[in-house]
Amino acid sequence: MSFFLGLDSSTQGLKAEIIDLGAGTVICSESVNFGKDLPEYHSPDGYLENPDPLIKHADPMMWAAALDLLFSRLRQQDAPLDKVAGISGSGQQHGSVYLNDKFTEIIAGLDPDRNLQEQLSPALSRKSSPIWMDRATSEECRELQEKFGERFQRDTGSPAIERFTGPQIRKFMKEDKPGYSNTAHIHLVSSFMASILTGGNAPIDFGDGAGMNLLNLKTLQWDEDIAEFTAPGLLKKLPPAVSSDTVAGELSGYYRKYGFGSAVPVIVWSGDNPCSLIGTGAAEPGVAVISLGTSDTFFAARRDFKTDPDGYGHVFGNPAGGFMSLICFSNGSLAREEVKKDCNISWEYFDSLPENKTIPGNKGNLMLPYFSAESTPVILKPEVKYHGTAEFCAGEADSEVKIRCILESQALTMRLHSSWMGETFTRIRVTGGASNCTPFLQILADVFQARIEKIAITDSAGLGAALRAANALAKVPFAKLFEQFTAARQIILPDPENAAIYDSALKKYAELEKIRTIGLRQFEPI
Ligand code: XUL
């Protein structure tokens, strides 16, 4: 009997998936929602309120408290934690945790009679953690870009990006010099969570490390010059960068109180997108993934690495080896939720968009859905632009028209900004909460003229983490794990008759976007 646990520390909560390798099934899932279950952290959406809309920080103690709560819930539901043979995890990417020189000693001696948050808080050298939604580092991005020019993107896989960890660290170093010099360790969400599980400073894997603007993808080592310019002495504060199948350590004795056995190995954690690449069974080139979560991401495995000439796309490490290309659209569910609110309808209604009330192409109605700051294209000042019929632009169209509009516009922006990958994907796997919206899946099929495959489990990041643990520890090849765990549950075929409609909608959408952005990635608010 081989059970493996995958944890998924995302923007809005922490989830667990336990897989049974013998049966090829997920036997147990559990979750904690930060807003609902840990209201004392004042983070209804997973981050702290800030008067500056560009600043998005979270309390890292909330992530630690969620771990205690999740494990006690698993114990309450009699999950077979005593039989778990290995653990790995997935973390929201780019977020960073700043710790002082007490951290190592504290995690090595965790006392099971006291909770994690109480023990870990004296180890913080910065009270809050900037997360991937933070956009307050335009100045630092400009400085890094000026210093390193084209080499920056060529070697790290991305130009300097506001939410990436390097620019965030530089901003902290500039604004709080004593805080920075008090910092002995800087972890990603992924390596922080792995550290508190193992009781030792855990390494950062290539998948998540590539989202820092610090990892040289040619050497797979931290880039010394970039790290030193980002913040003096940074290299000493970073954990080592390692491949995604590395054992980070054994589960700390602290967690025995939840029923775990002894000497349970913990595989290094990775980022949510690299984990989803595994959890959707898309680790080989040729199939793309659309993950419809708080942000929408479009990604695909590749053997070589190719950078986006427009500077929006990224290259991360693929946990199964090689690389993955990724584009992140920050206004994913955030934008869908705004439209849902505007229409005053339920998700059920949204997800079952009546077919006879609208038509593909939606009579030319389109929107640039920047309800909040956007990464692709870079929009720092939220603003929504409408285009189409007078009724629609006046906000008076029927709900169905508005819903189709956000979904078609989001599908079009994904097609537009994924073209640099240079591949025509005929198969796309979808995952995430909004993959339950069947009309959206049909729109994606028609816009991309691709077969859309919805996988059974919505938490592909947590599943991917469990599969990574099984691959690294039980030595089961990924191809076999994908057969067992990632079969498609629903397949949506494209309607060739809609191809031309969306080709011309794409042209229109590109024109509209150009009015807002000047093609290449900008560091200034436009
Ligand atoms: C990817 C990105 C987001 C986060 C949160 O670059 O910023 O997808 O990983 O999910």
mmCIF file of N, CA and C in Angstrom, residues 314-414:
data_model
loop_
_atom_site.group_PDB
_atom_site.id
_atom_site.type_symbol
_atom_site.label_atom_id
_atom_site.label_comp_id
_atom_site.label_asym_id
_atom_site.label_seq_id
_atom_site.Cartn_x
_atom_site.Cartn_y
_atom_site.Cartn_z
ATOM 1 N N HIS A 314 6.940 33.536 -19.849
ATOM 2 C CA HIS A 314 8.055 33.130 -18.981
ATOM 3 C C HIS A 314 8.498 31.714 -19.309
ATOM 4 N N VAL A 315 9.702 31.396 -18.833
ATOM 5 C CA VAL A 315 10.183 30.025 -18.926
ATOM 6 C C VAL A 315 10.446 29.551 -17.500
ATOM 7 N N PHE A 316 9.826 28.453 -17.124
ATOM 8 C CA PHE A 316 10.063 27.847 -15.811
ATOM 9 C C PHE A 316 10.630 26.442 -16.022
ATOM 10 N N GLY A 317 11.141 25.830 -14.951
ATOM 11 C CA GLY A 317 11.591 24.448 -15.045
ATOM 12 C C GLY A 317 10.376 23.517 -15.043
ATOM 13 N N ASN A 318 10.460 22.446 -15.831
ATOM 14 C CA ASN A 318 9.422 21.410 -15.835
ATOM 15 C C ASN A 318 9.854 20.348 -14.821
ATOM 16 N N PRO A 319 9.040 20.072 -13.804
ATOM 17 C CA PRO A 319 9.457 19.103 -12.789
ATOM 18 C C PRO A 319 9.821 17.730 -13.365
ATOM 19 N N ALA A 320 9.312 17.433 -14.574
ATOM 20 C CA ALA A 320 9.639 16.128 -15.173
ATOM 21 C C ALA A 320 10.901 16.220 -16.024
ATOM 22 N N GLY A 321 11.548 17.382 -16.048
ATOM 23 C CA GLY A 321 12.768 17.569 -16.849
ATOM 24 C C GLY A 321 12.496 18.526 -17.998
ATOM 25 N N GLY A 322 13.486 19.315 -18.385
ATOM 26 C CA GLY A 322 13.295 20.308 -19.448
ATOM 27 C C GLY A 322 12.617 21.548 -18.894
ATOM 28 N N PHE A 323 11.831 22.208 -19.737
ATOM 29 C CA PHE A 323 11.287 23.516 -19.359
ATOM 30 C C PHE A 323 9.783 23.572 -19.602
ATOM 31 N N MET A 324 9.179 24.661 -19.198
ATOM 32 C CA MET A 324 7.790 24.935 -19.563
ATOM 33 C C MET A 324 7.665 26.422 -19.867
ATOM 34 N N SER A 325 6.827 26.762 -20.868
ATOM 35 C CA SER A 325 6.558 28.178 -21.158
ATOM 36 C C SER A 325 5.255 28.514 -20.477
ATOM 37 N N LEU A 326 5.139 29.743 -19.998
ATOM 38 C CA LEU A 326 3.916 30.114 -19.270
ATOM 39 C C LEU A 326 3.564 31.574 -19.496
ATOM 40 N N ILE A 327 2.290 31.822 -19.596
ATOM 41 C CA ILE A 327 1.793 33.204 -19.624
ATOM 42 C C ILE A 327 0.737 33.314 -18.536
ATOM 43 N N CYS A 328 0.798 34.390 -17.792
ATOM 44 C CA CYS A 328 -0.136 34.558 -16.673
ATOM 45 C C CYS A 328 -1.056 35.750 -16.948
ATOM 46 N N PHE A 329 -2.350 35.527 -16.828
ATOM 47 C CA PHE A 329 -3.339 36.600 -16.972
ATOM 48 C C PHE A 329 -3.932 36.816 -15.579
ATOM 49 N N SER A 330 -3.558 37.924 -14.957
ATOM 50 C CA SER A 330 -3.933 38.104 -13.547
ATOM 51 C C SER A 330 -5.436 38.208 -13.351
ATOM 52 N N ASN A 331 -6.143 38.776 -14.335
ATOM 53 C CA ASN A 331 -7.595 38.936 -14.194
ATOM 54 C C ASN A 331 -8.323 37.676 -14.654
ATOM 55 N N GLY A 332 -8.113 36.561 -13.980
ATOM 56 C CA GLY A 332 -8.804 35.327 -14.318
ATOM 57 C C GLY A 332 -10.163 35.304 -13.659
ATOM 58 N N SER A 333 -10.301 34.537 -12.570
ATOM 59 C CA SER A 333 -11.601 34.495 -11.861
ATOM 60 C C SER A 333 -11.954 35.857 -11.317
ATOM 61 N N LEU A 334 -10.928 36.679 -11.062
ATOM 62 C CA LEU A 334 -11.205 38.010 -10.519
ATOM 63 C C LEU A 334 -12.156 38.749 -11.459
ATOM 64 N N ALA A 335 -11.860 38.686 -12.766
ATOM 65 C CA ALA A 335 -12.696 39.380 -13.751
ATOM 66 C C ALA A 335 -14.048 38.680 -13.912
ATOM 67 N N ARG A 336 -14.032 37.325 -13.939
ATOM 68 C CA ARG A 336 -15.304 36.606 -14.101
ATOM 69 C C ARG A 336 -16.234 36.928 -12.927
ATOM 70 N N GLU A 337 -15.637 37.046 -11.755
ATOM 71 C CA GLU A 337 -16.423 37.346 -10.558
ATOM 72 C C GLU A 337 -17.041 38.754 -10.650
ATOM 73 N N GLU A 338 -16.307 39.698 -11.195
ATOM 74 C CA GLU A 338 -16.851 41.063 -11.348
ATOM 75 C C GLU A 338 -18.055 41.050 -12.284
ATOM 76 N N VAL A 339 -17.965 40.283 -13.368
ATOM 77 C CA VAL A 339 -19.089 40.219 -14.320
ATOM 78 C C VAL A 339 -20.281 39.524 -13.661
ATOM 79 N N LYS A 340 -19.991 38.500 -12.903
ATOM 80 C CA LYS A 340 -21.059 37.775 -12.200
ATOM 81 C C LYS A 340 -21.783 38.731 -11.238
ATOM 82 N N LYS A 341 -20.975 39.552 -10.531
ATOM 83 C CA LYS A 341 -21.572 40.514 -9.589
ATOM 84 C C LYS A 341 -22.432 41.525 -10.335
ATOM 85 N N ASP A 342 -21.886 42.032 -11.455
ATOM 86 C CA ASP A 342 -22.594 43.030 -12.249
ATOM 87 C C ASP A 342 -23.938 42.472 -12.734
ATOM 88 N N CYS A 343 -23.959 41.184 -13.096
ATOM 89 C CA CYS A 343 -25.197 40.571 -13.610
ATOM 90 C C CYS A 343 -26.101 40.088 -12.479
ATOM 91 N N ASN A 344 -25.566 40.106 -11.260
ATOM 92 C CA ASN A 344 -26.333 39.657 -10.104
ATOM 93 C C ASN A 344 -26.885 38.242 -10.287
ATOM 94 N N ILE A 345 -26.005 37.338 -10.653
ATOM 95 C CA ILE A 345 -26.410 35.948 -10.905
ATOM 96 C C ILE A 345 -25.533 35.001 -10.085
ATOM 97 N N SER A 346 -25.919 33.727 -10.082
ATOM 98 C CA SER A 346 -25.131 32.733 -9.343
ATOM 99 C C SER A 346 -24.078 32.128 -10.273
ATOM 100 N N TRP A 347 -23.107 31.413 -9.693
ATOM 101 C CA TRP A 347 -22.123 30.716 -10.536
ATOM 102 C C TRP A 347 -22.827 29.662 -11.391
ATOM 103 N N GLU A 348 -23.882 29.042 -10.842
ATOM 104 C CA GLU A 348 -24.588 27.991 -11.598
ATOM 105 C C GLU A 348 -25.113 28.580 -12.914
ATOM 106 N N TYR A 349 -25.701 29.781 -12.794
ATOM 107 C CA TYR A 349 -26.234 30.422 -13.997
ATOM 108 C C TYR A 349 -25.089 30.762 -14.953
ATOM 109 N N PHE A 350 -24.026 31.314 -14.368
ATOM 110 C CA PHE A 350 -22.856 31.713 -15.160
ATOM 111 C C PHE A 350 -22.307 30.497 -15.914
ATOM 112 N N ASP A 351 -22.243 29.363 -15.216
ATOM 113 C CA ASP A 351 -21.626 28.166 -15.789
ATOM 114 C C ASP A 351 -22.503 27.452 -16.808
ATOM 115 N N SER A 352 -23.772 27.882 -16.912
ATOM 116 C CA SER A 352 -24.638 27.157 -17.846
ATOM 117 C C SER A 352 -25.211 28.104 -18.894
ATOM 118 N N LEU A 353 -24.493 29.147 -19.177
ATOM 119 C CA LEU A 353 -24.860 30.156 -20.182
ATOM 120 C C LEU A 353 -25.803 29.598 -21.255
ATOM 121 N N PRO A 354 -27.088 30.010 -21.249
ATOM 122 C CA PRO A 354 -28.039 29.405 -22.192
ATOM 123 C C PRO A 354 -27.592 29.644 -23.640
ATOM 124 N N GLU A 355 -27.538 28.544 -24.410
ATOM 125 C CA GLU A 355 -26.953 28.610 -25.753
ATOM 126 C C GLU A 355 -27.736 29.463 -26.721
ATOM 127 N N ASN A 356 -29.090 29.404 -26.589
ATOM 128 C CA ASN A 356 -29.892 30.087 -27.605
ATOM 129 C C ASN A 356 -29.936 31.605 -27.437
ATOM 130 N N LYS A 357 -29.384 32.113 -26.354
ATOM 131 C CA LYS A 357 -29.505 33.564 -26.128
ATOM 132 C C LYS A 357 -28.343 34.373 -26.697
ATOM 133 N N THR A 358 -27.241 33.731 -27.029
ATOM 134 C CA THR A 358 -26.109 34.454 -27.619
ATOM 135 C C THR A 358 -25.520 33.589 -28.734
ATOM 136 N N ILE A 359 -24.678 34.213 -29.563
ATOM 137 C CA ILE A 359 -24.060 33.431 -30.642
ATOM 138 C C ILE A 359 -22.548 33.631 -30.617
ATOM 139 N N PRO A 360 -21.764 32.641 -31.112
ATOM 140 C CA PRO A 360 -20.319 32.809 -31.156
ATOM 141 C C PRO A 360 -19.955 34.115 -31.862
ATOM 142 N N GLY A 361 -19.021 34.840 -31.289
ATOM 143 C CA GLY A 361 -18.643 36.151 -31.839
ATOM 144 C C GLY A 361 -19.419 37.269 -31.158
ATOM 145 N N ASN A 362 -20.561 36.913 -30.539
ATOM 146 C CA ASN A 362 -21.298 37.832 -29.665
ATOM 147 C C ASN A 362 -21.547 39.202 -30.299
ATOM 148 N N LYS A 363 -21.833 39.195 -31.602
ATOM 149 C CA LYS A 363 -22.132 40.446 -32.344
ATOM 150 C C LYS A 363 -21.006 41.469 -32.204
ATOM 151 N N GLY A 364 -19.788 40.988 -32.068
ATOM 152 C CA GLY A 364 -18.637 41.915 -32.042
ATOM 153 C C GLY A 364 -18.369 42.545 -30.684
ATOM 154 N N ASN A 365 -19.111 42.151 -29.659
ATOM 155 C CA ASN A 365 -18.865 42.734 -28.330
ATOM 156 C C ASN A 365 -17.608 42.139 -27.705
ATOM 157 N N LEU A 366 -16.725 43.022 -27.273
ATOM 158 C CA LEU A 366 -15.463 42.575 -26.660
ATOM 159 C C LEU A 366 -15.159 43.462 -25.467
ATOM 160 N N MET A 367 -14.336 42.970 -24.572
ATOM 161 C CA MET A 367 -13.887 43.848 -23.480
ATOM 162 C C MET A 367 -12.423 43.596 -23.156
ATOM 163 N N LEU A 368 -11.740 44.664 -22.703
ATOM 164 C CA LEU A 368 -10.395 44.509 -22.157
ATOM 165 C C LEU A 368 -10.618 44.426 -20.649
ATOM 166 N N PRO A 369 -10.513 43.219 -20.068
ATOM 167 C CA PRO A 369 -11.056 43.006 -18.719
ATOM 168 C C PRO A 369 -10.066 43.294 -17.595
ATOM 169 N N TYR A 370 -9.561 44.508 -17.538
ATOM 170 C CA TYR A 370 -8.562 44.822 -16.514
ATOM 171 C C TYR A 370 -9.255 45.378 -15.268
ATOM 172 N N PHE A 371 -9.975 44.491 -14.585
ATOM 173 C CA PHE A 371 -10.674 44.901 -13.358
ATOM 174 C C PHE A 371 -9.665 45.190 -12.254
ATOM 175 N N SER A 372 -8.525 44.478 -12.294
ATOM 176 C CA SER A 372 -7.432 44.784 -11.370
ATOM 177 C C SER A 372 -6.151 44.771 -12.202
ATOM 178 N N ALA A 373 -5.021 45.121 -11.566
ATOM 179 C CA ALA A 373 -3.766 45.215 -12.311
ATOM 180 C C ALA A 373 -3.535 43.927 -13.111
ATOM 181 N N GLU A 374 -3.020 44.072 -14.321
ATOM 182 C CA GLU A 374 -2.874 42.914 -15.214
ATOM 183 C C GLU A 374 -1.400 42.703 -15.557
ATOM 184 N N SER A 375 -1.020 41.435 -15.709
ATOM 185 C CA SER A 375 0.370 41.133 -16.101
ATOM 186 C C SER A 375 0.522 41.008 -17.611
ATOM 187 N N THR A 376 -0.516 40.547 -18.303
ATOM 188 C CA THR A 376 -0.421 40.333 -19.752
ATOM 189 C C THR A 376 -1.652 40.921 -20.431
ATOM 190 N N PRO A 377 -1.549 42.126 -21.007
ATOM 191 C CA PRO A 377 -0.385 43.012 -21.028
ATOM 192 C C PRO A 377 -0.238 43.718 -19.681
ATOM 193 N N VAL A 378 0.852 44.449 -19.512
ATOM 194 C CA VAL A 378 1.066 45.100 -18.218
ATOM 195 C C VAL A 378 0.135 46.307 -18.075
ATOM 196 N N ILE A 379 -0.775 46.205 -17.129
ATOM 197 C CA ILE A 379 -1.687 47.302 -16.832
ATOM 198 C C ILE A 379 -1.611 47.506 -15.327
ATOM 199 N N LEU A 380 -1.098 48.650 -14.905
ATOM 200 C CA LEU A 380 -0.965 48.857 -13.464
ATOM 201 C C LEU A 380 -2.188 49.569 -12.895
ATOM 202 N N LYS A 381 -2.841 50.387 -13.754
ATOM 203 C CA LYS A 381 -4.022 51.106 -13.278
ATOM 204 C C LYS A 381 -5.261 50.416 -13.835
ATOM 205 N N PRO A 382 -6.012 49.711 -12.967
ATOM 206 C CA PRO A 382 -7.156 48.953 -13.480
ATOM 207 C C PRO A 382 -8.140 49.827 -14.262
ATOM 208 N N GLU A 383 -8.597 49.313 -15.373
ATOM 209 C CA GLU A 383 -9.593 50.018 -16.175
ATOM 210 C C GLU A 383 -10.193 49.016 -17.152
ATOM 211 N N VAL A 384 -11.521 48.991 -17.255
ATOM 212 C CA VAL A 384 -12.162 48.045 -18.172
ATOM 213 C C VAL A 384 -12.620 48.816 -19.401
ATOM 214 N N LYS A 385 -12.312 48.302 -20.587
ATOM 215 C CA LYS A 385 -12.714 48.978 -21.840
ATOM 216 C C LYS A 385 -13.721 48.101 -22.574
ATOM 217 N N TYR A 386 -14.797 48.700 -23.034
ATOM 218 C CA TYR A 386 -15.824 47.940 -23.748
ATOM 219 C C TYR A 386 -15.819 48.330 -25.211
ATOM 220 N N HIS A 387 -16.145 47.364 -26.069
ATOM 221 C CA HIS A 387 -16.216 47.648 -27.491
ATOM 222 C C HIS A 387 -17.384 46.848 -28.059
ATOM 223 N N GLY A 388 -18.174 47.447 -28.926
ATOM 224 C CA GLY A 388 -19.265 46.685 -29.548
ATOM 225 C C GLY A 388 -20.511 47.526 -29.701
ATOM 226 N N THR A 389 -21.667 46.920 -29.488
ATOM 227 C CA THR A 389 -22.924 47.629 -29.706
ATOM 228 C C THR A 389 -23.107 48.724 -28.651
ATOM 229 N N ALA A 390 -23.908 49.744 -29.007
ATOM 230 C CA ALA A 390 -24.128 50.877 -28.090
ATOM 231 C C ALA A 390 -24.719 50.365 -26.774
ATOM 232 N N GLU A 391 -25.651 49.411 -26.897
ATOM 233 C CA GLU A 391 -26.311 48.865 -25.709
ATOM 234 C C GLU A 391 -25.287 48.200 -24.774
ATOM 235 N N PHE A 392 -24.398 47.422 -25.383
ATOM 236 C CA PHE A 392 -23.387 46.715 -24.583
ATOM 237 C C PHE A 392 -22.432 47.721 -23.927
ATOM 238 N N CYS A 393 -21.976 48.691 -24.710
ATOM 239 C CA CYS A 393 -21.000 49.656 -24.168
ATOM 240 C C CYS A 393 -21.622 50.503 -23.057
ATOM 241 N N ALA A 394 -22.952 50.669 -23.115
ATOM 242 C CA ALA A 394 -23.608 51.440 -22.057
ATOM 243 C C ALA A 394 -23.873 50.573 -20.827
ATOM 244 N N GLY A 395 -23.468 49.317 -20.892
ATOM 245 C CA GLY A 395 -23.652 48.410 -19.742
ATOM 246 C C GLY A 395 -25.064 47.884 -19.654
ATOM 247 N N GLU A 396 -25.851 48.014 -20.760
ATOM 248 C CA GLU A 396 -27.266 47.626 -20.678
ATOM 249 C C GLU A 396 -27.598 46.319 -21.392
ATOM 250 N N ALA A 397 -26.562 45.611 -21.823
ATOM 251 C CA ALA A 397 -26.838 44.345 -22.531
ATOM 252 C C ALA A 397 -27.339 43.301 -21.542
ATOM 253 N N ASP A 398 -27.955 42.223 -22.081
ATOM 254 C CA ASP A 398 -28.416 41.116 -21.225
ATOM 255 C C ASP A 398 -27.222 40.455 -20.541
ATOM 256 N N SER A 399 -27.499 39.807 -19.413
ATOM 257 C CA SER A 399 -26.444 39.101 -18.679
ATOM 258 C C SER A 399 -25.695 38.122 -19.577
ATOM 259 N N GLU A 400 -26.451 37.390 -20.430
ATOM 260 C CA GLU A 400 -25.823 36.357 -21.259
ATOM 261 C C GLU A 400 -24.777 36.957 -22.193
ATOM 262 N N VAL A 401 -25.082 38.172 -22.688
ATOM 263 C CA VAL A 401 -24.139 38.837 -23.601
ATOM 264 C C VAL A 401 -22.880 39.233 -22.829
ATOM 265 N N LYS A 402 -23.072 39.731 -21.617
ATOM 266 C CA LYS A 402 -21.918 40.144 -20.799
ATOM 267 C C LYS A 402 -21.053 38.942 -20.446
ATOM 268 N N ILE A 403 -21.727 37.839 -20.113
ATOM 269 C CA ILE A 403 -20.964 36.640 -19.733
ATOM 270 C C ILE A 403 -20.176 36.116 -20.931
ATOM 271 N N ARG A 404 -20.864 36.002 -22.076
ATOM 272 C CA ARG A 404 -20.143 35.521 -23.262
ATOM 273 C C ARG A 404 -18.984 36.458 -23.575
ATOM 274 N N CYS A 405 -19.191 37.731 -23.366
ATOM 275 C CA CYS A 405 -18.145 38.698 -23.700
ATOM 276 C C CYS A 405 -16.887 38.477 -22.852
ATOM 277 N N ILE A 406 -17.049 38.312 -21.541
ATOM 278 C CA ILE A 406 -15.834 38.127 -20.721
ATOM 279 C C ILE A 406 -15.149 36.809 -21.119
ATOM 280 N N LEU A 407 -15.950 35.772 -21.365
ATOM 281 C CA LEU A 407 -15.335 34.477 -21.669
ATOM 282 C C LEU A 407 -14.623 34.504 -23.026
ATOM 283 N N GLU A 408 -15.278 35.103 -24.026
ATOM 284 C CA GLU A 408 -14.632 35.166 -25.349
ATOM 285 C C GLU A 408 -13.391 36.052 -25.288
ATOM 286 N N SER A 409 -13.480 37.176 -24.554
ATOM 287 C CA SER A 409 -12.328 38.089 -24.484
ATOM 288 C C SER A 409 -11.156 37.395 -23.791
ATOM 289 N N GLN A 410 -11.452 36.633 -22.740
ATOM 290 C CA GLN A 410 -10.359 35.933 -22.038
ATOM 291 C C GLN A 410 -9.742 34.842 -22.925
ATOM 292 N N ALA A 411 -10.576 34.149 -23.690
ATOM 293 C CA ALA A 411 -10.035 33.113 -24.586
ATOM 294 C C ALA A 411 -9.181 33.769 -25.673
ATOM 295 N N LEU A 412 -9.631 34.922 -26.180
ATOM 296 C CA LEU A 412 -8.877 35.599 -27.247
ATOM 297 C C LEU A 412 -7.536 36.120 -26.750
ATOM 298 N N THR A 413 -7.515 36.677 -25.521
ATOM 299 C CA THR A 413 -6.232 37.195 -25.021
ATOM 300 C C THR A 413 -5.258 36.033 -24.827
ATOM 301 N N MET A 414 -5.770 34.860 -24.434
ATOM 302 C CA MET A 414 -4.882 33.696 -24.275
ATOM 303 C C MET A 414 -4.310 33.280 -25.626
#
